[in-house]
Coordinates of C-alpha atoms in Angstrom, one line a residue:
Chain A
M3 CA 76.5 -5.6 51.3
S4 CA 74.8 -5.6 55.0
P5 CA 72.6 -8.3 55.9
R6 CA 69.7 -5.9 56.2
K7 CA 70.3 -4.6 52.7
N8 CA 70.6 -8.1 51.5
K9 CA 67.2 -9.0 53.0
A10 CA 65.7 -6.0 51.3
E11 CA 67.0 -7.1 48.2
S12 CA 65.6 -10.5 48.4
L13 CA 62.2 -8.9 49.2
L14 CA 62.4 -6.7 46.2
S15 CA 63.4 -9.7 44.1
C16 CA 60.3 -11.4 45.3
I17 CA 58.1 -8.5 44.4
L18 CA 59.7 -8.2 41.1
D19 CA 59.0 -11.9 40.2
N20 CA 55.5 -12.1 41.3
A21 CA 53.7 -8.8 40.2
S22 CA 51.5 -9.0 37.2
V23 CA 53.4 -6.2 35.7
S24 CA 57.0 -6.3 34.4
M25 CA 59.5 -4.6 36.6
L26 CA 63.1 -3.6 36.4
C27 CA 65.1 -2.5 39.2
V28 CA 67.6 0.1 37.9
G29 CA 70.8 1.4 39.9
P30 CA 72.1 5.0 40.0
A31 CA 74.5 4.1 37.1
L32 CA 71.3 3.3 35.1
R33 CA 72.2 -0.3 34.9
V34 CA 69.7 -3.0 35.6
V35 CA 70.2 -4.5 39.1
L36 CA 67.4 -7.1 38.9
A37 CA 64.7 -8.0 36.3
G38 CA 61.5 -9.6 37.3
S39 CA 60.6 -12.9 35.8
N40 CA 57.8 -11.3 33.6
W41 CA 60.4 -9.2 32.0
R42 CA 63.0 -11.9 31.7
A43 CA 60.3 -14.0 29.9
R44 CA 60.5 -11.8 27.0
L45 CA 64.2 -12.4 26.5
G46 CA 65.7 -14.9 24.3
E47 CA 67.6 -18.1 25.5
G48 CA 70.9 -17.2 27.4
E49 CA 69.9 -13.5 27.5
D50 CA 70.3 -11.5 30.7
E51 CA 69.5 -7.9 31.4
D52 CA 71.4 -7.8 34.7
G53 CA 74.1 -5.4 34.6
R54 CA 73.1 -4.0 31.3
Q55 CA 72.9 -0.3 30.6
I56 CA 69.1 0.8 30.5
H57 CA 70.0 2.4 27.0
R58 CA 70.9 -0.9 25.8
V59 CA 67.8 -2.7 27.2
F60 CA 65.5 -0.4 25.0
A61 CA 68.1 -0.2 22.2
E62 CA 65.3 -0.8 19.6
S63 CA 62.9 1.7 21.1
E64 CA 62.8 5.3 19.8
Q65 CA 62.0 6.4 23.3
R66 CA 65.3 4.8 24.7
D67 CA 66.7 8.5 25.4
E68 CA 63.4 9.4 27.1
V69 CA 63.5 6.6 29.4
Q70 CA 67.0 7.3 30.4
E71 CA 66.4 10.8 31.0
L72 CA 63.4 10.2 33.1
L73 CA 65.2 7.7 35.2
R74 CA 67.8 10.2 35.8
K75 CA 65.1 12.8 36.8
V76 CA 63.8 10.3 39.4
F77 CA 67.2 9.6 40.9
R78 CA 67.6 13.4 41.1
T79 CA 64.2 14.4 42.6
G80 CA 63.1 11.2 44.4
K81 CA 59.7 11.8 43.0
P82 CA 57.8 9.0 41.1
L83 CA 56.8 9.4 37.4
V84 CA 53.6 7.7 36.3
G85 CA 51.6 7.3 33.1
Q86 CA 54.5 7.3 30.6
R87 CA 54.2 5.5 27.2
L88 CA 56.8 3.4 25.3
E89 CA 56.8 1.2 22.4
D90 CA 59.6 -1.4 22.1
R91 CA 59.9 -4.5 19.9
N92 CA 56.4 -4.0 18.6
R93 CA 54.8 -4.0 22.0
H94 CA 53.3 -1.1 23.6
Y95 CA 53.9 -0.2 27.4
E96 CA 52.6 2.2 29.9
Y97 CA 55.2 2.7 32.6
S98 CA 55.8 4.3 35.9
I99 CA 59.2 5.0 37.6
I100 CA 59.2 4.6 41.4
P101 CA 62.0 5.6 43.5
F102 CA 63.4 3.2 46.1
M103 CA 64.6 5.2 48.9
W104 CA 67.3 4.0 51.3
G105 CA 68.8 6.2 54.1
G106 CA 67.5 9.4 52.5
E107 CA 68.8 8.9 49.1
V108 CA 67.4 7.1 45.9
T109 CA 69.3 3.9 45.9
Y110 CA 67.3 2.1 43.0
A111 CA 64.5 3.1 40.6
I112 CA 61.9 0.6 39.7
L113 CA 60.6 0.7 36.3
V114 CA 57.0 -0.7 36.2
L115 CA 56.0 -1.8 32.8
R116 CA 52.4 -2.7 32.0
D117 CA 52.1 -4.3 28.5
T118 CA 48.9 -2.5 26.8
T119 CA 49.5 -3.9 23.4
E120 CA 46.4 -6.1 23.7
E121 CA 44.4 -3.4 25.2
L122 CA 45.2 -1.0 22.4
R123 CA 44.4 -3.7 19.7
L124 CA 41.1 -4.2 21.3
L125 CA 40.4 -0.5 21.6
E126 CA 41.2 -0.1 18.0
E127 CA 38.8 -3.0 17.0
V128 CA 36.1 -1.2 19.1
R129 CA 36.9 2.0 17.2
A130 CA 36.6 0.3 13.9
V131 CA 33.2 -1.4 14.8
Q132 CA 31.9 2.0 16.1
S133 CA 32.9 3.8 13.0
R134 CA 31.4 1.1 10.8
L135 CA 28.1 1.3 12.9
T136 CA 28.1 5.0 12.4
S137 CA 28.8 4.7 8.6
I138 CA 25.9 2.4 8.2
V139 CA 23.7 4.6 10.1
E140 CA 24.9 7.8 8.2
S141 CA 24.9 6.0 4.7
A142 CA 21.3 4.5 5.2
S143 CA 18.9 6.0 2.9
D144 CA 16.3 5.4 5.7
I145 CA 15.8 7.9 8.5
V146 CA 17.5 6.4 11.7
I147 CA 17.0 8.3 14.8
S148 CA 17.5 7.5 18.5
L149 CA 15.2 9.2 21.1
D150 CA 15.3 9.4 24.9
L151 CA 12.6 7.9 27.1
S152 CA 10.7 11.2 26.7
G153 CA 10.8 11.0 23.0
R154 CA 13.4 13.7 22.6
I155 CA 16.0 13.4 19.8
V156 CA 19.5 12.1 20.7
T157 CA 20.9 11.1 17.4
W158 CA 19.7 12.1 13.8
N159 CA 21.2 10.6 10.7
N160 CA 22.1 12.0 7.3
A161 CA 19.0 10.8 5.7
A162 CA 16.9 12.6 8.3
R163 CA 18.8 15.7 7.6
A164 CA 18.2 15.4 3.9
I165 CA 14.5 14.6 4.3
T166 CA 13.7 17.2 6.7
G167 CA 16.3 19.8 5.8
R168 CA 17.1 20.2 9.5
S169 CA 20.7 19.6 11.0
S170 CA 21.4 17.4 13.8
R171 CA 22.3 20.4 16.1
E172 CA 18.8 22.0 15.0
V173 CA 16.8 19.0 16.3
T174 CA 18.7 17.4 19.2
G175 CA 16.6 17.8 22.3
R176 CA 13.5 18.4 20.6
R177 CA 10.5 16.1 20.6
L178 CA 10.1 14.2 17.3
A179 CA 6.4 14.8 17.5
D180 CA 7.0 18.5 17.3
L181 CA 8.5 18.1 13.7
C182 CA 5.3 16.5 12.5
P183 CA 2.3 18.2 11.0
G184 CA -0.5 18.7 13.5
D185 CA -2.5 15.7 12.4
S186 CA 0.4 13.2 13.0
R187 CA 1.6 14.6 16.4
E188 CA -0.8 12.8 18.6
A189 CA -0.1 9.5 16.7
F190 CA 3.6 10.1 17.1
S191 CA 3.3 10.6 20.8
H192 CA 1.0 7.4 21.1
A193 CA 3.6 5.2 19.0
I194 CA 6.4 6.2 21.3
A195 CA 4.4 5.4 24.5
E196 CA 3.3 2.2 22.9
T197 CA 7.1 1.2 22.0
L198 CA 8.0 1.7 25.6
R199 CA 5.2 -0.5 26.7
T200 CA 5.4 -3.3 24.1
K201 CA 9.2 -2.8 22.9
R202 CA 8.2 -2.7 19.2
V203 CA 5.7 -0.7 17.2
G204 CA 5.3 -0.4 13.4
P205 CA 5.1 0.0 10.5
V206 CA 3.0 3.2 11.3
R207 CA 2.5 5.5 8.5
L208 CA 2.8 9.2 9.9
R209 CA 3.7 12.4 8.3
L210 CA 6.8 14.5 8.8
C211 CA 7.5 18.1 8.0
G212 CA 10.0 18.1 5.1
R213 CA 12.1 20.7 3.5
D214 CA 10.2 24.0 2.5
A215 CA 7.0 23.2 4.5
E216 CA 6.4 20.0 2.3
V217 CA 5.0 17.2 4.1
R218 CA 6.6 13.7 3.7
T219 CA 4.7 10.6 4.1
V220 CA 7.0 8.1 6.1
D221 CA 6.5 4.6 7.4
W222 CA 8.0 4.3 10.9
A223 CA 9.2 1.2 12.8
F224 CA 9.9 2.0 16.4
S225 CA 11.7 -0.2 18.8
A226 CA 12.8 0.1 22.3
M227 CA 16.6 0.3 23.0
A228 CA 17.7 -1.9 25.9
D229 CA 21.2 -2.1 27.7
E230 CA 22.8 -5.4 28.6
A231 CA 20.7 -5.6 31.8
G232 CA 17.6 -5.3 29.7
T233 CA 16.6 -1.7 31.0
V234 CA 15.1 0.4 28.3
S235 CA 17.3 3.4 27.7
G236 CA 15.8 4.9 24.7
I237 CA 14.0 4.3 21.3
V238 CA 15.3 3.7 17.8
A239 CA 12.9 5.1 15.2
V240 CA 13.5 4.1 11.5
G241 CA 11.5 5.7 8.9
R242 CA 11.3 5.0 5.2
D243 CA 10.2 8.0 3.1
L244 CA 7.3 6.8 0.9
T245 CA 6.3 10.1 -0.6
E246 CA 7.7 9.6 -4.0
Q247 CA 6.5 6.0 -4.1
L248 CA 3.1 7.0 -3.2
E249 CA 3.1 9.8 -5.8
T250 CA 3.9 7.2 -8.4
E251 CA 1.2 4.8 -7.1
G252 CA -1.2 7.6 -7.0
R253 CA -0.3 8.4 -10.7
L254 CA -0.9 4.7 -11.8
Q255 CA -4.1 4.7 -9.8
R256 CA -5.4 7.7 -11.6
A257 CA -4.2 6.3 -15.0
D258 CA -6.1 3.1 -14.3
R259 CA -9.2 5.0 -13.2
L260 CA -9.1 7.0 -16.4
A261 CA -8.8 3.8 -18.5
A262 CA -11.8 2.2 -16.6
L263 CA -13.7 5.4 -17.1
G264 CA -12.9 5.1 -20.9
V265 CA -14.2 1.6 -20.9
M266 CA -17.3 2.3 -19.1
A267 CA -18.2 5.9 -20.2
G268 CA -20.2 4.9 -23.2
G269 CA -22.1 2.1 -21.2
I270 CA -22.8 4.6 -18.4
A271 CA -24.3 7.0 -20.9
H272 CA -26.4 4.3 -22.3
E273 CA -27.3 3.2 -18.9
V274 CA -28.8 6.7 -18.1
R275 CA -30.8 6.7 -21.2
N276 CA -33.2 4.1 -19.7
P277 CA -34.4 6.0 -16.7
L278 CA -34.3 9.1 -18.9
A279 CA -36.6 7.7 -21.5
I280 CA -39.1 6.3 -18.7
S281 CA -39.2 9.8 -17.0
S282 CA -39.5 11.6 -20.3
A283 CA -42.3 9.2 -21.4
A284 CA -44.1 9.8 -18.1
A285 CA -43.8 13.6 -18.3
Q286 CA -45.2 13.6 -21.9
L287 CA -48.1 11.6 -20.9
L288 CA -48.8 14.0 -18.1
L289 CA -48.5 17.0 -20.4
T290 CA -50.3 15.8 -23.5
R291 CA -52.9 13.1 -22.4
P292 CA -56.0 13.5 -20.3
L293 CA -55.2 11.2 -17.3
D294 CA -57.2 10.1 -14.1
R295 CA -55.7 11.2 -10.8
A296 CA -54.3 7.7 -10.2
T297 CA -52.4 7.7 -13.4
Q298 CA -51.2 11.2 -12.9
L299 CA -49.7 10.1 -9.7
E300 CA -48.1 7.0 -11.2
C301 CA -46.6 9.2 -13.8
A302 CA -45.2 11.6 -11.2
E303 CA -43.7 8.7 -9.3
K304 CA -42.1 7.1 -12.4
I305 CA -40.6 10.5 -13.3
H306 CA -39.2 10.7 -9.8
T307 CA -37.8 7.0 -9.7
G308 CA -36.2 7.5 -13.2
I309 CA -34.5 10.7 -12.2
E310 CA -33.3 9.4 -9.0
R311 CA -31.8 6.3 -10.9
A312 CA -30.1 8.5 -13.4
S313 CA -28.7 10.6 -10.6
H314 CA -27.5 7.6 -8.6
I315 CA -25.5 6.5 -11.8
I316 CA -24.1 10.0 -12.3
E317 CA -23.1 10.3 -8.6
S318 CA -21.3 6.9 -8.7
L319 CA -19.5 8.0 -11.8
L320 CA -18.4 11.3 -10.2
R321 CA -17.4 9.4 -6.9
F322 CA -15.3 7.1 -9.1
A323 CA -13.8 9.8 -11.3
R324 CA -12.8 12.3 -8.4
S325 CA -9.2 12.4 -7.5
S326 CA -8.4 10.7 -4.2
E327 CA -6.1 12.2 -1.6
P328 CA -4.0 9.7 0.0
G329 CA -4.9 10.7 3.5
Q330 CA -8.7 10.7 2.7
Q331 CA -10.0 8.0 4.8
S332 CA -13.4 7.1 6.3
V333 CA -15.2 4.2 7.8
L334 CA -17.5 2.6 5.0
D335 CA -19.5 -0.2 4.3
M336 CA -18.3 -2.5 1.6
T337 CA -21.8 -3.6 0.7
N338 CA -22.4 0.0 -0.5
V339 CA -19.1 0.2 -2.3
I340 CA -20.0 -3.0 -4.2
R341 CA -23.4 -1.6 -5.2
E342 CA -22.1 1.4 -6.6
A343 CA -19.3 -0.2 -8.5
L344 CA -22.0 -2.7 -10.0
R345 CA -24.1 0.3 -11.1
L346 CA -21.1 1.6 -13.2
V347 CA -20.4 -1.9 -15.0
E348 CA -24.1 -2.7 -15.3
N349 CA -24.1 -1.9 -18.9
Q350 CA -20.9 -3.7 -19.8
R351 CA -22.5 -6.7 -18.0
K352 CA -25.8 -6.5 -19.8
L353 CA -24.1 -6.0 -23.1
V354 CA -22.5 -9.6 -22.9
R355 CA -25.5 -11.0 -21.2
V356 CA -23.8 -11.8 -18.0
K357 CA -26.2 -12.8 -15.3
L358 CA -25.5 -11.2 -11.9
S359 CA -25.8 -13.1 -8.5
L360 CA -25.5 -10.8 -5.7
S361 CA -25.1 -12.1 -2.1
L362 CA -24.4 -9.3 0.4
G363 CA -24.0 -10.2 4.0
R364 CA -26.7 -8.9 6.2
R365 CA -24.1 -7.6 8.9
R366 CA -22.6 -4.4 8.0
S367 CA -19.1 -4.9 6.4
T368 CA -17.4 -1.8 7.5
V369 CA -13.7 -1.1 6.5
R370 CA -11.6 1.9 7.1
G371 CA -10.2 3.3 3.8
N372 CA -10.4 5.6 0.9
P373 CA -13.9 5.3 -0.8
T374 CA -12.6 6.3 -4.3
L375 CA -9.8 3.6 -4.2
L376 CA -11.9 0.8 -2.7
M377 CA -14.6 1.5 -5.3
Q378 CA -11.8 1.4 -8.1
A379 CA -10.5 -2.0 -6.8
V380 CA -14.1 -3.4 -7.0
V381 CA -14.8 -1.9 -10.4
N382 CA -11.5 -3.4 -11.7
L383 CA -12.5 -6.8 -10.4
L384 CA -16.0 -6.6 -11.9
L385 CA -14.6 -5.3 -15.4
N386 CA -12.1 -8.1 -15.4
A387 CA -14.9 -10.7 -14.6
V388 CA -17.2 -9.3 -17.3
N389 CA -14.4 -9.1 -19.9
A390 CA -13.7 -12.7 -19.3
M391 CA -17.1 -13.8 -20.4
P392 CA -17.6 -12.1 -23.8
D393 CA -20.2 -14.9 -24.7
G394 CA -22.1 -14.4 -21.5
G395 CA -22.0 -16.3 -18.2
G396 CA -22.6 -15.8 -14.5
L397 CA -21.1 -13.1 -12.4
F398 CA -21.2 -13.9 -8.5
V399 CA -20.5 -11.1 -6.3
S400 CA -20.6 -11.5 -2.5
S401 CA -19.5 -9.8 0.7
A402 CA -19.3 -11.3 4.1
R403 CA -17.9 -10.8 7.5
E404 CA -15.5 -13.4 8.8
A405 CA -14.0 -13.0 12.3
D406 CA -12.1 -9.5 12.1
K407 CA -12.2 -9.5 8.2
V408 CA -14.5 -8.3 5.4
L409 CA -14.4 -10.7 2.5
V410 CA -15.4 -9.6 -1.1
R411 CA -15.5 -12.0 -3.6
V412 CA -16.1 -11.9 -7.4
R413 CA -16.5 -14.9 -9.3
D414 CA -17.0 -15.4 -13.1
T415 CA -17.7 -18.5 -15.3
G416 CA -15.4 -17.0 -17.9
R417 CA -12.5 -18.4 -19.8
G418 CA -10.2 -18.5 -16.8
I419 CA -6.5 -17.6 -16.5
P420 CA -4.0 -20.0 -18.4
K421 CA -1.6 -21.5 -15.8
D422 CA 1.5 -19.7 -17.4
D423 CA -0.4 -16.4 -17.0
V424 CA -1.4 -16.6 -13.3
R425 CA 1.8 -15.4 -12.0
K426 CA 1.9 -12.6 -14.3
V427 CA -1.6 -11.0 -13.7
F428 CA -0.4 -8.7 -11.0
D429 CA 2.5 -7.3 -13.2
P430 CA 1.7 -3.8 -14.3
F431 CA 0.4 -3.6 -17.9
F432 CA 0.0 -7.3 -18.3
T433 CA -3.0 -7.9 -20.3
T434 CA -4.7 -10.2 -22.8
M435 CA -7.5 -7.9 -23.6
R436 CA -8.0 -6.2 -26.9
V437 CA -6.7 -2.8 -27.3
G438 CA -9.2 -0.3 -25.8
M439 CA -10.6 -2.9 -23.3
G440 CA -8.0 -2.6 -20.7
T441 CA -4.6 -1.2 -19.8
G442 CA -3.3 -4.1 -17.8
L443 CA -3.1 -1.8 -14.9
G444 CA -6.3 -3.1 -13.3
L445 CA -5.2 -5.9 -11.2
S446 CA -1.8 -4.6 -10.2
V447 CA -3.5 -1.4 -9.0
T448 CA -6.2 -3.3 -7.3
Y449 CA -3.6 -5.3 -5.5
A450 CA -1.7 -2.3 -4.3
I451 CA -5.0 -0.6 -3.2
V452 CA -5.9 -3.7 -1.3
Q453 CA -2.4 -3.9 0.2
Q454 CA -2.5 -0.2 1.1
H455 CA -5.8 -0.9 3.1
G456 CA -4.0 -3.7 5.2
G457 CA -5.7 -6.3 3.0
D458 CA -4.9 -9.2 0.9
L459 CA -5.9 -10.4 -2.5
Q460 CA -6.1 -14.1 -3.7
I461 CA -6.9 -15.4 -7.3
E462 CA -8.1 -19.0 -8.0
S463 CA -8.6 -19.8 -11.7
A464 CA -9.2 -22.8 -13.9
E465 CA -8.9 -22.4 -17.6
G466 CA -12.3 -22.6 -19.4
Q467 CA -14.1 -22.7 -16.0
G468 CA -13.6 -19.1 -14.5
T469 CA -11.8 -17.1 -11.9
V470 CA -12.6 -16.2 -8.3
V471 CA -11.0 -13.4 -6.8
T472 CA -11.2 -12.9 -3.1
V473 CA -10.3 -9.6 -1.3
E474 CA -9.9 -9.6 2.4
L475 CA -10.0 -6.3 4.2
P476 CA -9.6 -5.6 7.9
L477 CA -12.9 -5.0 9.5
A478 CA -13.2 -1.7 11.1
G479 CA -15.0 -1.0 14.3
E480 CA -18.1 1.0 14.2
K481 CA -18.7 4.1 16.4
S482 CA -22.4 3.2 16.9
P483 CA -23.5 -0.5 17.1
Chain B
M3 CA -58.1 4.7 -33.9
R4 CA -60.3 3.4 -31.2
K5 CA -62.2 1.6 -33.9
R6 CA -59.3 -0.8 -34.2
S7 CA -59.5 -1.5 -30.4
A8 CA -59.5 -5.3 -31.2
A9 CA -55.7 -4.9 -32.3
Q10 CA -53.3 -6.5 -29.9
L11 CA -49.9 -5.2 -29.0
L12 CA -46.8 -6.6 -27.5
V13 CA -44.2 -4.8 -25.5
V14 CA -40.8 -6.5 -24.7
D15 CA -38.3 -4.7 -22.4
D16 CA -36.3 -6.1 -19.5
E17 CA -37.0 -2.7 -17.7
R18 CA -40.5 -3.0 -16.1
D19 CA -40.9 0.8 -16.0
M20 CA -40.2 0.9 -19.7
C21 CA -43.0 -1.7 -20.3
W22 CA -45.2 0.4 -18.0
A23 CA -44.5 3.6 -20.1
L24 CA -45.0 1.9 -23.5
S25 CA -48.1 0.0 -22.4
R26 CA -49.6 3.3 -21.0
I27 CA -48.9 5.2 -24.2
L28 CA -50.3 2.5 -26.3
G29 CA -53.3 1.6 -24.0
L30 CA -54.3 5.2 -24.2
E31 CA -54.5 4.9 -27.9
G32 CA -57.1 2.1 -27.2
F33 CA -55.2 -1.0 -27.9
G34 CA -54.8 -4.1 -25.6
V35 CA -51.1 -4.4 -24.5
T36 CA -49.3 -7.4 -23.3
T37 CA -45.8 -6.9 -21.8
A38 CA -42.9 -9.4 -21.5
V39 CA -39.5 -8.9 -19.8
S40 CA -37.5 -11.2 -21.9
A41 CA -37.5 -13.0 -25.3
R42 CA -38.5 -16.2 -23.8
A43 CA -41.7 -14.7 -22.2
A44 CA -42.4 -12.8 -25.4
M45 CA -42.4 -16.1 -27.4
A46 CA -44.6 -17.8 -24.8
A47 CA -47.1 -15.0 -25.2
A48 CA -46.8 -15.1 -28.8
E49 CA -47.6 -18.8 -28.8
K50 CA -51.0 -18.0 -27.0
K51 CA -52.0 -14.9 -28.9
S52 CA -51.3 -13.2 -32.2
F53 CA -50.2 -9.6 -31.9
Q54 CA -50.4 -7.2 -34.7
V55 CA -47.4 -5.0 -33.6
A56 CA -44.6 -5.8 -31.2
F57 CA -42.3 -3.1 -29.7
L58 CA -38.9 -4.7 -28.9
D59 CA -36.0 -3.7 -26.9
A60 CA -32.8 -4.2 -28.8
K61 CA -30.8 -5.6 -25.8
L62 CA -32.9 -8.2 -23.9
P63 CA -31.1 -10.5 -21.2
D64 CA -31.5 -13.6 -23.4
V65 CA -31.8 -12.8 -27.3
D66 CA -31.1 -9.8 -29.3
G67 CA -34.2 -7.7 -30.3
V68 CA -33.6 -8.3 -34.0
E69 CA -33.3 -11.9 -33.4
L70 CA -36.6 -12.0 -31.4
A71 CA -38.3 -10.1 -34.3
R72 CA -37.2 -12.8 -36.6
R73 CA -38.3 -15.6 -34.4
L74 CA -41.5 -13.8 -33.7
R75 CA -42.2 -13.3 -37.4
R76 CA -41.4 -17.0 -38.0
L77 CA -44.1 -17.9 -35.4
R78 CA -46.6 -15.3 -36.5
P79 CA -45.6 -13.8 -40.0
G80 CA -48.3 -11.2 -39.7
T81 CA -46.7 -9.5 -36.6
K82 CA -44.9 -6.2 -37.4
C83 CA -41.9 -5.3 -35.2
V84 CA -40.6 -2.0 -34.0
L85 CA -37.3 -1.9 -32.4
I86 CA -36.6 0.4 -29.5
S87 CA -33.1 1.0 -28.1
G88 CA -30.9 3.1 -26.0
Y89 CA -27.7 1.6 -27.4
L90 CA -28.2 1.6 -31.1
Y91 CA -28.7 4.5 -33.6
D92 CA -31.0 4.1 -36.7
D93 CA -28.0 4.4 -38.9
D94 CA -26.3 1.3 -37.4
P95 CA -25.7 -1.5 -39.9
V96 CA -27.6 -4.1 -37.8
I97 CA -30.7 -1.7 -37.8
Q98 CA -30.4 -1.0 -41.5
S99 CA -30.1 -4.6 -42.6
A100 CA -33.0 -5.7 -40.3
L101 CA -35.2 -2.9 -41.9
K102 CA -34.2 -3.9 -45.4
Q103 CA -34.7 -7.6 -44.7
G104 CA -38.3 -6.6 -43.3
S105 CA -37.8 -8.3 -39.9
I106 CA -38.4 -4.8 -38.3
C107 CA -40.5 -2.1 -39.7
G108 CA -39.6 0.7 -37.7
F109 CA -36.9 1.9 -35.2
I110 CA -37.1 4.3 -32.2
S111 CA -34.3 5.4 -29.9
K112 CA -34.4 6.1 -26.2
P113 CA -35.4 8.6 -24.9
F114 CA -38.4 9.1 -27.3
H115 CA -41.1 11.5 -27.9
I116 CA -44.5 9.6 -27.3
D117 CA -45.8 10.9 -30.6
E118 CA -42.9 8.8 -32.2
V119 CA -44.2 5.7 -30.7
V120 CA -47.8 6.3 -31.9
H121 CA -46.5 7.2 -35.3
A122 CA -44.5 4.0 -35.5
L123 CA -47.7 2.1 -34.5
R124 CA -49.8 3.6 -37.2
K125 CA -47.1 3.1 -39.9
A126 CA -46.9 -0.5 -38.8
L127 CA -50.6 -1.1 -38.8
V128 CA -51.0 0.2 -42.2
A129 CA -47.8 -1.6 -43.7
P130 CA -48.5 -4.2 -46.2
K131 CA -48.1 -7.7 -44.9
S132 CA -45.0 -9.4 -46.2

């Protein structure tokens, strides 16, 4: 070997030893001339690749013939080959063959092997995590949707497809708001804008067009999707379809209202008899007795008052008995609701000689809600209170404004709730009342109604002393002060 | 009936307008009428004055009409009581037994014809003292 060639070989040996990849220098006879230290590191004690046939080096690999073939090709053509794959002794490699030209011919070929075992394992792990995440989203019974910054749908899971009857292909790129009935569209766009501003919005109850033009009621939670740098790149919307649950709730509410009506109907009929009797007596006086002008006017006035009173009772009854659409909401004054509810239970109260103390705050106690349901909640509390005092007592009803809340309190001096029963009072159908007096739905339905209005309900009771029920409802802003 | 204008009547009902209606009807018949809105007020009035006939509402805020009739008659045995009610019917056992026992001598249900009231009053005035 010439000194120049010798120098070149030591340079090669130096490169082979210090590169981060494994390198094998192969001669034209496909024998290993030199192995880099990285490659040698994988060999056992006393093993040496030098001089070995390449076929033997990769004796355990299924691709040994292929490696040999490719090496031959490089010697033949002088062109490098890159991006080949090889599995050997349970490790994965990506390899290239680079021709080493000397005096116009290929003297050596260098096999450069990069160990990709770790990389492949990580990739596999990433794939597993990804597929798990996908299957979580796809198996969720809740709607999980991702949106871009303009509110257009990017991904759409199975639940979303099942609930709306629309496939992912149909909706991708469309605005979520466009899949809502008209009255929810603006609220949807607003919620999305709010999410971009505050990162998180919800739960918001909005309606979504379901299968066959059916409208679904969905509770949504929106959250901003941020990348590692914290830049918001989209929005995740998770929605729970409450349609069936609300229907069941509605049915229970109707059942409870009918039961309360059954309890009150007789009393209400009797309650109407008084003003009727007064009006009737005054009319008969006008018709059959010679009266002076002043008495005639007095009679007319009593007739009018009596009829008004009777029609107020009937109106309250009708308002209570009508069915309530879940979406039917208005801003109403709780003091009016309380007055109307009291009118309906008036007779029950009088029958058991319960004395009423009413203290309604002077400031308007406005809340946003469903008038029928709120009246039902108050009627239930009043009936419970009256039923707790079969031998008479005191009924204290108050309403007040406190900060941003309206508090309605119903207190009785009745028998109270035994300690063991306090926890059960919210259970549907729990009752200690006689058959025909109550269904046991009252308090559970009342609690659901209060929660539905974003409020809370607390009970304090002492056996033998009475019970206080406090309902807190969020104060609603008034359009005109 | 004007001849008997000396007769004093008592009307007890927690509904002020009902007291008004009854006292108008009875007043036009020429009687002096006192009204009370509770059993307690009625007893207080009876302490001061003797009434020939008392018209009592069956459901008063403090005491039942039938019980008030008993108390009034204990205080003033000559007082005849007529029960008026929007809750009870004349075939109610409570009414029937009160009629039998003599604590009341008549029953009127609400709403009523004013002639029923006048008729009950006449009947009460001529009824033998028990």
